[in-house]
């Protein structure tokens, strides 16, 4: 068996759910990892395993605001691979209530990181940009009759949200980076990622929010935003990390690749499953006065399959049970300290 060589890797947004899991995997594989994160949603606590830090926080962690120009120039001196995960994102309420600032901040973050990579003088040997299925046109996501999305349907562009637009702009600038510098790049367009560690507070996304409500019920009402008919292609963080690791070895220079299942699961089904896992008698309330975003989407992941040898492996039910248990322990721990 060929011995894999160790790489020096920078992860932006590395203290978040995806970034922290990616860092743990890469370190186990023998790579040297640096992390930059402003801890807006990420937590240093996430960068621990068995109650021990996975990196030297004094040497390999940088608390930086990447929306400031040049903020990561000095971090790339010896870096070979950059995983760019950092962005501003939260639940649907936050996204649609802060569209202007979110759009501006994400454009600044993306452009600053990509510019730093440009200035590295080709020391960086690979740049992996994490995009989102929210960048696909609204016209392909506004029906409950779901036909899996394909990468070539990205244009003409018409994302529903400023978040989708901002991520598309970063994706486009990544393509320019590769074209103009020759640095091999990859764009992974992720569908709805869930798992742990995760934010389950007021800014959380749909699955952790529903799990929190179920755990806190009846002290917190179990209200689902929208009709519940809207659906998403939910993908577990472990499957995403698999894709990110495969991309480093097989996906650079191969363009845009979707990461998500071909199955669209309704929010109603997610809510019902969470209630079942909780073991409680909960009447689900749907608040149709609240936004619900795109109607439905799923992924044709044949490109990921052919280029990366990737497919989703984590069963949704078991993934939800794992996340439920993680959040429940966190809530119990927080309660014991109040």
CSV table of C-alpha atoms in Angstrom, one decimal:
chain,number,residue,atom,x,y,z
A,1,UNK,CA,0.0,0.0,0.0
A,2,UNK,CA,1.3,3.5,-0.9
A,3,UNK,CA,2.2,5.7,2.1
A,4,UNK,CA,0.2,8.9,2.0
A,5,UNK,CA,2.4,12.0,2.3
A,6,UNK,CA,1.7,14.5,5.0
A,7,UNK,CA,0.4,17.9,3.9
A,8,UNK,CA,0.4,21.3,5.6
A,9,UNK,CA,-3.3,22.4,5.6
A,10,UNK,CA,-5.2,25.5,6.5
A,11,UNK,CA,-8.9,25.3,7.3
A,12,UNK,CA,-10.8,28.6,7.4
A,13,UNK,CA,-13.9,28.3,9.6
A,14,UNK,CA,-12.2,25.3,11.2
A,15,UNK,CA,-13.9,25.6,14.6
A,16,UNK,CA,-17.4,25.0,13.2
A,17,UNK,CA,-19.2,21.7,12.8
A,18,UNK,CA,-17.7,20.7,9.4
A,19,UNK,CA,-14.3,22.3,10.0
A,20,UNK,CA,-13.7,20.7,13.4
A,21,UNK,CA,-14.7,17.2,12.1
A,22,UNK,CA,-12.5,17.8,9.1
A,23,UNK,CA,-9.6,18.9,11.2
A,24,UNK,CA,-9.9,15.7,13.4
A,25,UNK,CA,-9.9,13.5,10.3
A,26,UNK,CA,-6.9,15.2,8.7
A,27,UNK,CA,-4.8,15.1,11.9
A,28,UNK,CA,-5.6,11.4,12.3
A,29,UNK,CA,-4.3,10.9,8.8
A,30,UNK,CA,-1.0,12.6,9.8
A,31,UNK,CA,-1.5,16.0,8.2
A,32,UNK,CA,-0.3,19.3,9.9
A,33,UNK,CA,-3.4,21.5,10.4
A,34,UNK,CA,-3.8,25.2,11.1
A,35,UNK,CA,-7.2,26.7,11.8
A,36,UNK,CA,-8.5,30.2,11.4
A,37,UNK,CA,-11.9,31.1,12.9
A,38,UNK,CA,-13.5,34.2,14.5
A,39,UNK,CA,-15.7,32.0,16.7
A,40,UNK,CA,-18.9,33.6,15.6
A,41,UNK,CA,-20.5,30.2,15.5
A,42,UNK,CA,-17.6,27.9,16.0
A,43,UNK,CA,-16.2,27.0,19.4
A,44,UNK,CA,-12.8,26.1,20.7
A,45,UNK,CA,-14.5,23.3,22.6
A,46,UNK,CA,-15.3,21.6,19.3
A,47,UNK,CA,-11.5,21.2,18.6
A,48,UNK,CA,-11.2,18.7,21.5
A,49,UNK,CA,-11.3,14.9,21.5
A,50,UNK,CA,-11.4,12.9,24.6
A,51,UNK,CA,-11.2,16.2,26.5
A,52,UNK,CA,-7.9,17.0,24.9
A,53,UNK,CA,-7.2,19.7,22.3
A,54,UNK,CA,-6.5,18.3,18.8
A,55,UNK,CA,-4.1,21.2,18.0
A,56,UNK,CA,-1.8,23.6,19.8
A,57,UNK,CA,-4.0,26.6,20.3
A,58,UNK,CA,-1.0,28.9,20.8
A,59,UNK,CA,0.7,27.9,17.6
A,60,UNK,CA,-1.9,26.5,15.2
A,61,UNK,CA,-5.2,28.4,16.0
A,62,UNK,CA,-5.8,32.0,14.8
A,63,UNK,CA,-8.8,34.1,15.8
A,64,UNK,CA,-9.1,36.4,12.8
A,65,UNK,CA,-11.8,38.4,11.1
A,66,UNK,CA,-11.5,37.3,7.5
A,67,UNK,CA,-13.6,40.1,6.3
A,68,UNK,CA,-10.6,42.3,6.9
A,69,UNK,CA,-8.2,42.5,3.9
A,70,UNK,CA,-5.0,40.6,4.3
A,71,UNK,CA,-6.1,38.9,7.5
A,72,UNK,CA,-4.7,35.5,6.4
A,73,UNK,CA,-1.8,36.6,4.2
A,74,UNK,CA,0.8,35.5,6.9
A,75,UNK,CA,-0.8,32.1,7.4
A,76,UNK,CA,0.0,30.8,4.0
A,77,UNK,CA,3.8,30.8,4.0
A,78,UNK,CA,4.1,27.1,4.3
A,79,UNK,CA,0.6,25.9,3.5
A,80,UNK,CA,0.0,23.5,0.6
A,81,UNK,CA,-3.8,23.0,0.8
A,82,UNK,CA,-6.5,25.5,1.8
A,83,UNK,CA,-10.0,24.4,2.8
A,84,UNK,CA,-12.2,27.5,2.7
A,85,UNK,CA,-15.2,26.8,4.9
A,86,UNK,CA,-15.6,30.2,6.6
A,87,UNK,CA,-18.8,32.1,5.9
A,88,UNK,CA,-21.7,33.8,7.7
A,89,UNK,CA,-24.7,31.5,7.8
A,90,UNK,CA,-27.4,30.5,10.3
A,91,UNK,CA,-31.0,29.5,10.4
A,92,UNK,CA,-33.6,30.7,7.9
A,93,UNK,CA,-34.8,33.5,10.2
A,94,UNK,CA,-31.3,35.0,10.4
A,95,UNK,CA,-30.6,34.5,6.7
A,96,UNK,CA,-33.7,36.3,5.5
A,97,UNK,CA,-33.5,39.0,8.2
A,98,UNK,CA,-29.9,40.0,7.5
A,99,UNK,CA,-29.6,39.6,3.7
A,100,UNK,CA,-27.6,42.8,3.0
A,101,UNK,CA,-25.0,42.4,5.7
A,102,UNK,CA,-24.7,38.7,5.2
A,103,UNK,CA,-24.1,39.2,1.4
A,104,UNK,CA,-21.5,41.9,2.0
A,105,UNK,CA,-19.6,39.9,4.8
A,106,UNK,CA,-19.5,36.7,2.8
A,107,UNK,CA,-18.2,38.5,-0.3
A,108,UNK,CA,-15.5,40.2,1.7
A,109,UNK,CA,-14.5,36.9,3.4
A,110,UNK,CA,-14.4,35.0,0.2
A,111,UNK,CA,-12.5,37.6,-1.8
A,112,UNK,CA,-10.0,38.2,0.9
A,113,UNK,CA,-9.1,34.5,1.4
A,114,UNK,CA,-8.9,34.0,-2.4
A,115,UNK,CA,-6.8,37.1,-2.8
A,116,UNK,CA,-4.4,35.8,-0.1
A,117,UNK,CA,-4.1,32.5,-2.0
A,118,UNK,CA,-3.4,34.5,-5.2
A,119,UNK,CA,-0.6,36.4,-3.4
A,120,UNK,CA,1.0,33.1,-2.1
A,121,UNK,CA,3.0,32.9,-5.3
A,122,UNK,CA,1.7,29.4,-6.1
A,123,UNK,CA,3.0,28.1,-2.7
A,124,UNK,CA,-0.5,26.8,-2.2
A,125,UNK,CA,-0.9,23.6,-4.3
A,126,UNK,CA,-4.7,23.3,-3.9
A,127,UNK,CA,-7.7,25.4,-3.0
A,128,UNK,CA,-11.0,23.8,-1.9
A,129,UNK,CA,-14.0,26.1,-1.8
A,130,UNK,CA,-17.1,24.9,0.1
A,131,UNK,CA,-20.2,26.2,-1.7
A,132,UNK,CA,-23.9,25.5,-1.2
A,133,UNK,CA,-26.9,24.0,-3.0
A,134,UNK,CA,-28.6,27.3,-2.1
A,135,UNK,CA,-26.8,28.8,-5.1
A,136,UNK,CA,-28.9,26.8,-7.5
A,137,UNK,CA,-31.7,28.7,-9.3
A,138,UNK,CA,-34.9,29.2,-7.5
A,139,UNK,CA,-36.7,28.0,-10.6
A,140,UNK,CA,-35.3,24.5,-9.9
A,141,UNK,CA,-36.3,24.5,-6.3
A,142,UNK,CA,-39.8,26.0,-6.2
A,143,UNK,CA,-41.7,22.8,-6.8
A,144,UNK,CA,-42.5,19.8,-4.6
A,145,UNK,CA,-42.0,17.6,-7.6
A,146,UNK,CA,-38.2,17.0,-7.1
A,147,UNK,CA,-35.9,16.3,-9.9
A,148,UNK,CA,-32.3,15.9,-8.6
A,149,UNK,CA,-30.1,19.0,-9.3
A,150,UNK,CA,-27.2,18.7,-11.7
A,151,UNK,CA,-24.1,20.9,-11.7
A,152,UNK,CA,-24.7,22.2,-15.2
A,153,UNK,CA,-28.0,23.7,-14.1
A,154,UNK,CA,-26.3,26.4,-12.0
A,155,UNK,CA,-26.7,29.0,-14.7
A,156,UNK,CA,-28.5,31.2,-15.6
A,157,UNK,CA,-28.1,32.2,-11.9
A,158,UNK,CA,-31.1,32.9,-9.8
A,159,UNK,CA,-30.6,31.9,-6.1
A,160,UNK,CA,-33.4,32.7,-3.8
A,161,UNK,CA,-31.4,34.2,-1.0
A,162,UNK,CA,-28.5,36.7,-0.5
A,163,UNK,CA,-26.7,33.8,1.1
A,164,UNK,CA,-27.0,31.7,-2.1
A,165,UNK,CA,-25.8,34.7,-4.2
A,166,UNK,CA,-22.8,35.4,-1.9
A,167,UNK,CA,-21.7,31.8,-2.0
A,168,UNK,CA,-22.0,31.8,-5.8
A,169,UNK,CA,-19.8,34.9,-6.1
A,170,UNK,CA,-17.1,33.1,-4.1
A,171,UNK,CA,-17.5,30.1,-6.3
A,172,UNK,CA,-17.1,32.2,-9.4
A,173,UNK,CA,-14.0,33.9,-7.9
A,174,UNK,CA,-12.5,30.5,-7.1
A,175,UNK,CA,-12.9,29.6,-10.8
A,176,UNK,CA,-11.1,32.8,-11.8
A,177,UNK,CA,-8.3,31.9,-9.3
A,178,UNK,CA,-7.7,28.6,-11.0
A,179,UNK,CA,-7.9,30.0,-14.5
A,180,UNK,CA,-5.6,32.9,-13.9
A,181,UNK,CA,-3.0,31.4,-11.5
A,182,UNK,CA,-3.0,27.7,-12.4
A,183,UNK,CA,-3.6,26.7,-8.8
A,184,UNK,CA,-5.8,23.6,-8.9
A,185,UNK,CA,-9.2,24.3,-7.3
A,186,UNK,CA,-12.3,22.4,-6.3
A,187,UNK,CA,-15.8,23.6,-5.5
A,188,UNK,CA,-18.0,21.3,-3.4
A,189,UNK,CA,-21.6,22.4,-3.4
A,190,UNK,CA,-23.0,21.0,-0.1
A,191,UNK,CA,-26.6,20.3,0.5
A,192,UNK,CA,-28.1,20.6,4.0
A,193,UNK,CA,-25.5,19.3,6.4
A,194,UNK,CA,-26.4,18.1,9.9
A,195,UNK,CA,-24.6,16.4,12.7
A,196,UNK,CA,-22.5,17.4,15.7
A,197,UNK,CA,-21.0,19.4,17.2
A,198,UNK,CA,-23.5,22.1,16.3
A,199,UNK,CA,-25.2,25.3,17.3
A,200,UNK,CA,-28.7,24.6,18.6
A,201,UNK,CA,-29.5,28.0,19.9
A,202,UNK,CA,-31.6,30.8,18.4
A,203,UNK,CA,-29.4,31.1,15.3
A,204,UNK,CA,-29.4,27.3,14.6
A,205,UNK,CA,-30.6,25.6,11.5
A,206,UNK,CA,-33.7,23.4,11.2
A,207,UNK,CA,-32.6,20.0,12.5
A,208,UNK,CA,-30.8,21.2,15.7
A,209,UNK,CA,-33.6,23.7,16.3
A,210,UNK,CA,-36.3,21.0,16.2
A,211,UNK,CA,-34.2,18.7,18.4
A,212,UNK,CA,-33.8,21.4,21.0
A,213,UNK,CA,-37.5,22.1,21.0
A,214,UNK,CA,-38.3,18.4,21.4
A,215,UNK,CA,-35.8,18.0,24.3
A,216,UNK,CA,-37.2,21.2,26.0
A,217,UNK,CA,-40.9,20.3,25.4
A,218,UNK,CA,-43.3,21.2,27.1
A,219,UNK,CA,-41.2,24.2,28.4
A,220,UNK,CA,-40.6,25.2,24.7
A,221,UNK,CA,-43.3,24.8,22.1
A,222,UNK,CA,-42.6,22.4,19.2
A,223,UNK,CA,-43.3,24.8,16.3
A,224,UNK,CA,-42.1,24.0,12.8
A,225,UNK,CA,-41.6,27.0,10.5
A,226,UNK,CA,-43.7,26.8,7.3
A,227,UNK,CA,-46.0,24.1,6.1
A,228,UNK,CA,-43.5,21.3,6.7
A,229,UNK,CA,-44.0,20.2,3.1
A,230,UNK,CA,-40.8,21.9,2.0
A,231,UNK,CA,-37.9,19.4,1.6
A,232,UNK,CA,-34.1,19.2,1.6
A,233,UNK,CA,-31.4,16.7,0.8
A,234,UNK,CA,-29.9,16.2,4.3
A,235,UNK,CA,-26.3,15.0,4.5
A,236,UNK,CA,-24.5,13.9,7.6
A,237,UNK,CA,-21.3,15.8,8.5
A,238,UNK,CA,-19.3,12.5,8.4
A,239,UNK,CA,-20.3,12.0,4.7
A,240,UNK,CA,-19.2,15.6,4.0
A,241,UNK,CA,-15.8,15.1,5.6
A,242,UNK,CA,-15.4,12.0,3.5
A,243,UNK,CA,-16.0,14.1,0.4
A,244,UNK,CA,-13.7,16.9,1.5
A,245,UNK,CA,-10.9,14.4,2.1
A,246,UNK,CA,-11.4,12.7,-1.2
A,247,UNK,CA,-11.4,16.0,-3.0
A,248,UNK,CA,-7.9,16.8,-1.8
A,249,UNK,CA,-6.7,13.6,-3.5
A,250,UNK,CA,-9.0,13.3,-6.5
A,251,UNK,CA,-11.1,16.5,-7.0
A,252,UNK,CA,-8.6,19.3,-7.5
A,253,UNK,CA,-9.0,20.8,-11.0
A,254,UNK,CA,-12.2,18.9,-11.6
A,255,UNK,CA,-14.6,21.9,-11.2
A,256,UNK,CA,-18.0,22.0,-9.4
A,257,UNK,CA,-19.1,18.8,-7.6
A,258,UNK,CA,-22.4,18.5,-5.6
A,259,UNK,CA,-22.4,16.7,-2.3
A,260,UNK,CA,-25.8,15.4,-1.1
A,261,UNK,CA,-28.2,12.5,-1.4
A,262,UNK,CA,-30.7,12.0,-4.3
A,263,UNK,CA,-33.5,11.7,-1.7
A,264,UNK,CA,-35.5,14.8,-0.7
A,265,UNK,CA,-36.8,14.6,2.9
A,266,UNK,CA,-39.6,16.9,4.0
A,267,UNK,CA,-39.3,19.0,7.1
A,268,UNK,CA,-42.5,17.4,8.3
A,269,UNK,CA,-40.8,14.0,8.2
A,270,UNK,CA,-37.8,15.3,10.0
A,271,UNK,CA,-40.0,16.8,12.7
A,272,UNK,CA,-42.0,13.5,13.1
A,273,UNK,CA,-38.7,11.5,13.3
A,274,UNK,CA,-37.3,13.8,16.0
A,275,UNK,CA,-40.6,13.4,18.0
A,276,UNK,CA,-40.3,9.7,17.7
A,277,UNK,CA,-36.7,9.8,18.9
A,278,UNK,CA,-37.7,12.0,21.9
A,279,UNK,CA,-40.2,9.4,23.1
A,280,UNK,CA,-42.6,12.2,24.0
A,281,UNK,CA,-46.2,12.8,23.1
A,282,UNK,CA,-45.8,16.0,21.1
A,283,UNK,CA,-48.4,17.7,18.8
A,284,UNK,CA,-46.5,19.3,16.0
A,285,UNK,CA,-47.6,22.8,15.2
A,286,UNK,CA,-46.8,24.3,11.7
A,287,UNK,CA,-46.5,28.1,11.5
A,288,UNK,CA,-47.2,29.0,7.9
A,289,UNK,CA,-46.7,32.7,8.7
A,290,UNK,CA,-43.0,31.9,8.9
A,291,UNK,CA,-40.6,31.6,5.9
A,292,UNK,CA,-39.8,28.2,4.7
A,293,UNK,CA,-37.3,28.9,1.9
A,294,UNK,CA,-37.0,26.9,-1.3
A,295,UNK,CA,-39.7,24.3,-1.8
A,296,UNK,CA,-37.6,21.2,-2.3
A,297,UNK,CA,-34.3,20.0,-3.6
A,298,UNK,CA,-32.1,16.9,-3.9
A,299,UNK,CA,-28.8,16.0,-5.6
A,300,UNK,CA,-27.8,14.1,-8.6
A,301,UNK,CA,-24.4,13.0,-7.1
A,302,UNK,CA,-23.2,11.0,-10.1
A,303,UNK,CA,-20.3,13.5,-10.6
A,304,UNK,CA,-19.1,13.0,-7.0
A,305,UNK,CA,-19.5,9.2,-7.5
A,306,UNK,CA,-17.5,9.1,-10.8
A,307,UNK,CA,-14.7,11.6,-9.8
A,308,UNK,CA,-14.3,11.1,-6.1
A,309,UNK,CA,-15.8,7.6,-5.6
A,310,UNK,CA,-18.1,9.2,-3.1
A,311,UNK,CA,-21.7,8.4,-2.0
A,312,UNK,CA,-23.7,9.1,1.1
A,313,UNK,CA,-23.3,6.4,3.7
A,314,UNK,CA,-24.9,7.6,7.0
A,315,UNK,CA,-28.6,6.6,7.4
A,316,UNK,CA,-30.7,9.6,8.2
A,317,UNK,CA,-32.5,8.1,11.2
A,318,UNK,CA,-29.2,7.0,12.8
A,319,UNK,CA,-27.7,10.4,12.1
A,320,UNK,CA,-30.6,12.1,13.7
A,321,UNK,CA,-30.4,9.9,16.8
A,322,UNK,CA,-26.7,10.7,17.1
A,323,UNK,CA,-27.3,14.4,16.9
A,324,UNK,CA,-30.2,14.2,19.3
A,325,UNK,CA,-28.1,12.4,21.9
A,326,UNK,CA,-25.3,15.0,21.5
A,327,UNK,CA,-27.6,18.0,22.0
A,328,UNK,CA,-29.4,16.3,24.9
A,329,UNK,CA,-26.1,15.8,26.7
A,330,UNK,CA,-25.2,19.5,26.1
A,331,UNK,CA,-28.5,20.8,27.4
A,332,UNK,CA,-28.3,18.6,30.5
A,333,UNK,CA,-24.7,19.7,31.1
A,334,UNK,CA,-25.7,23.4,30.7
A,335,UNK,CA,-28.6,22.8,33.1
A,336,UNK,CA,-26.4,21.3,35.7
A,337,UNK,CA,-24.2,24.4,35.6
A,338,UNK,CA,-27.0,27.0,36.1
